[in-house]
Short mmCIF file of C-alpha atoms in Angstrom, two decimals:
data_model
loop_
_atom_site.label_atom_id
_atom_site.label_comp_id
_atom_site.label_asym_id
_atom_site.label_seq_id
_atom_site.Cartn_x
_atom_site.Cartn_y
_atom_site.Cartn_z
CA MET W 289 -1.43 -14.03 -3.86
CA THR W 290 0.13 -10.89 -2.10
CA VAL W 291 -1.83 -7.78 -1.64
CA ILE W 292 0.56 -4.62 -1.95
CA ASN W 293 0.08 -0.76 -0.91
CA THR W 294 0.72 2.54 -2.64
CA SER W 295 4.23 3.31 -1.27
CA PRO W 296 5.62 -0.01 -1.52
CA ALA W 297 4.48 -0.27 -5.09
CA ILE W 298 5.83 2.90 -6.34
CA HIS W 299 9.11 2.42 -4.57
CA LEU W 300 9.84 -1.25 -5.49
CA HIS W 301 8.63 -0.21 -9.25
CA ALA W 302 11.51 2.38 -9.24
CA VAL W 303 14.20 0.42 -7.86
CA LEU W 304 13.50 -3.25 -9.34
CA VAL W 305 15.17 -3.84 -12.67
CA ASP W 306 11.66 -4.81 -14.36
CA GLY W 307 9.92 -2.55 -11.78
CA LEU W 308 6.88 -4.60 -10.55
CA GLY W 309 7.20 -7.33 -13.35
CA ALA W 310 10.19 -8.33 -11.42
CA LEU W 311 8.43 -8.54 -8.20
CA THR W 312 5.56 -10.88 -9.84
CA HIS W 313 8.43 -13.03 -10.78
CA LEU W 314 10.17 -13.04 -7.48
CA ILE W 315 6.83 -13.25 -5.21
CA GLY W 316 3.90 -14.25 -7.60
CA ASP W 317 0.69 -12.84 -8.11
CA ILE W 318 -0.03 -9.46 -6.98
CA VAL W 319 -3.31 -7.63 -6.16
CA ILE W 320 -3.84 -4.29 -5.81
CA PRO W 321 -7.13 -2.87 -4.33
CA TRP W 322 -8.98 -0.42 -5.73
CA GLU W 323 -8.36 2.23 -3.21
CA VAL W 324 -4.53 1.92 -4.24
CA GLY W 325 -5.07 1.78 -7.94
CA GLN W 326 -6.90 5.08 -7.33
CA GLU W 327 -3.89 6.59 -5.43
CA LEU W 328 -1.37 5.16 -7.96
CA ALA W 329 -3.78 6.99 -10.55
CA ALA W 330 -3.74 10.51 -9.00
CA GLY W 331 0.08 10.46 -8.85
CA HIS W 332 0.57 9.49 -12.50
CA ALA W 333 2.08 12.59 -13.57
CA LYS W 334 4.68 12.19 -11.22
CA ASP W 335 5.51 8.63 -11.57
CA SER W 336 4.90 5.90 -14.39
CA THR W 337 4.02 3.16 -11.84
CA TRP W 338 0.22 3.07 -12.74
CA HIS W 339 0.63 3.08 -16.60
CA ASP W 340 3.54 0.79 -16.30
CA ILE W 341 1.36 -1.94 -13.84
CA GLN W 342 -1.73 -1.76 -16.39
CA ALA W 343 0.48 -3.80 -18.72
CA LEU W 344 1.75 -6.56 -16.77
CA SER W 345 1.05 -10.00 -16.28
CA GLY W 346 0.74 -11.25 -12.48
CA ILE W 347 -0.98 -7.69 -11.31
CA ILE W 348 -4.42 -8.04 -10.33
CA LEU W 349 -6.27 -4.77 -10.42
CA ARG W 350 -9.46 -5.09 -8.37
CA LYS W 351 -12.23 -3.17 -10.01
CA SER W 352 -14.29 -1.89 -7.21
CA ALA W 353 -13.75 -0.56 -3.72
CA VAL W 354 -13.78 -2.78 -0.57
CA THR W 355 -15.83 -2.50 2.34
CA VAL W 356 -13.41 -1.55 4.84
CA HIS W 357 -14.11 -2.37 8.46
CA PRO W 358 -14.78 0.80 10.36
CA LEU W 359 -12.10 -0.07 13.10
CA LEU W 360 -9.31 -0.40 10.27
CA SER W 361 -10.09 2.92 8.43
CA ALA W 362 -10.56 4.80 11.87
CA GLN W 363 -6.85 3.99 12.46
CA ILE W 364 -4.76 3.84 9.48
CA ASP W 365 -4.71 5.23 6.04
CA LEU W 366 -7.70 4.37 3.46
CA GLY W 367 -5.03 2.64 1.08
CA GLU W 368 -3.40 0.48 3.76
CA ALA W 369 -6.73 -0.29 5.23
CA ALA W 370 -7.84 -1.38 1.76
CA VAL W 371 -4.80 -3.81 1.59
CA ILE W 372 -5.66 -5.29 4.89
CA GLN W 373 -9.09 -5.72 4.28
CA THR W 374 -8.94 -7.09 0.96
CA ALA W 375 -6.07 -9.73 2.03
CA MET W 376 -8.66 -10.67 4.79
CA ASP W 377 -11.88 -11.08 2.69
CA GLU W 378 -10.27 -13.06 -0.01
CA GLY W 379 -7.83 -15.19 2.20
CA HIS W 380 -4.70 -13.70 0.96
CA GLU W 381 -1.83 -14.40 3.79
CA THR W 382 0.70 -11.54 3.02
CA VAL W 383 0.64 -7.93 2.79
CA ILE W 384 3.45 -5.46 1.70
CA LEU W 385 2.89 -2.22 3.63
CA ASP W 386 5.37 0.45 4.86
CA ASP W 387 3.60 2.16 7.50
CA LEU W 388 4.55 0.78 11.09
CA LYS W 389 1.11 1.13 12.51
CA ALA W 390 -0.84 -0.65 9.30
CA ARG W 391 2.20 -3.12 9.91
CA ARG W 392 1.48 -3.67 13.39
CA MET W 393 -2.16 -4.09 12.58
CA ALA W 394 -1.90 -6.46 9.83
CA LEU W 395 0.27 -8.76 12.30
CA THR W 396 -2.23 -8.43 14.93
CA LEU W 397 -5.07 -9.68 12.35
CA GLY W 398 -2.92 -12.59 11.48
CA LEU W 399 -1.49 -11.48 8.17
CA LYS W 400 2.22 -11.94 7.43
CA VAL W 401 3.56 -8.60 6.56
CA THR W 402 6.52 -7.14 4.61
CA GLY W 403 7.51 -4.16 3.20
CA THR W 404 9.91 -2.12 0.65
CA LEU W 405 12.91 -3.35 2.19
CA GLY W 406 12.02 -6.89 3.10
CA ILE W 407 11.39 -7.27 -0.67
CA LEU W 408 14.62 -5.72 -1.65
CA LEU W 409 16.25 -8.50 0.53
CA GLN W 410 14.33 -11.05 -1.32
CA ALA W 411 15.36 -9.78 -4.55
CA LYS W 412 19.13 -9.66 -3.75
CA GLN W 413 18.78 -13.48 -2.19
CA ALA W 414 17.38 -14.29 -5.71
CA GLN W 415 20.07 -12.22 -7.66
CA GLN W 416 17.34 -10.19 -8.91
CA LEU W 417 18.77 -7.03 -7.37
CA PRO W 418 22.95 -6.34 -7.03
CA SER W 419 22.73 -4.05 -4.47
CA VAL W 420 20.56 -3.49 -1.46
CA SER W 421 22.46 -0.33 -0.47
CA ALA W 422 22.13 1.40 -3.92
CA ALA W 423 18.56 0.74 -4.05
CA ILE W 424 18.08 2.47 -0.68
CA ALA W 425 20.33 5.01 -1.77
CA THR W 426 17.53 5.75 -4.63
CA LEU W 427 14.79 5.53 -2.36
CA GLU W 428 16.05 7.82 0.33
CA ARG W 429 17.05 10.42 -3.00
CA ARG W 430 13.38 9.71 -4.18
CA GLY W 431 12.21 10.90 -0.83
CA MET W 432 11.48 7.89 1.28
CA TRP W 433 12.67 7.89 4.97
CA ILE W 434 13.73 4.77 6.40
CA ALA W 435 14.99 4.72 9.99
CA PRO W 436 19.00 4.40 10.28
CA SER W 437 18.32 1.38 12.48
CA VAL W 438 16.41 -0.15 9.94
CA VAL W 439 19.28 0.54 7.09
CA GLU W 440 21.56 -1.06 8.98
CA LYS W 441 19.69 -4.01 9.82
CA ALA W 442 18.55 -4.62 6.10
CA LEU W 443 22.33 -3.85 5.05
CA LYS W 444 23.63 -6.58 7.59
CA LEU W 445 20.85 -9.13 6.48
CA ALA W 446 22.00 -8.18 2.58
CA GLY W 447 25.88 -8.88 3.64
CA GLU W 448 26.52 -5.35 2.43
CA LEU W 449 27.72 -4.06 5.87
#
């Protein structure tokens, strides 16, 4: 199973054809820590992600907070810390995080890390996404900042540049 953070959940739900349902078909079951669920629920007026994911099979919503190690919570946001802690506590290998500091911390702790763009590349390879470029444009219009060098690398990997 893979543990996902708030931002990637919102971003991927917005650009994948079947939202996070497509993601479960691509990578299998997805764990959403309670803390991430709370962040999604708090933003439900702006975004349908929280409402939509509650009805999806393959999405496992944790019902209680995880006890986050103080070293994690002191260095990264609570949602990201909960993703890493949940993966470690439950023995999940992979986390989906976009924040660079959280990604580095997860890698240091031995977890496999991917992010929104990594999932978009997987979706394109699996023919579940016609254009990484169009998806990135949508994400940027929705307010996601992506370094130009990262966009360029993703488009090259997707064969779109």
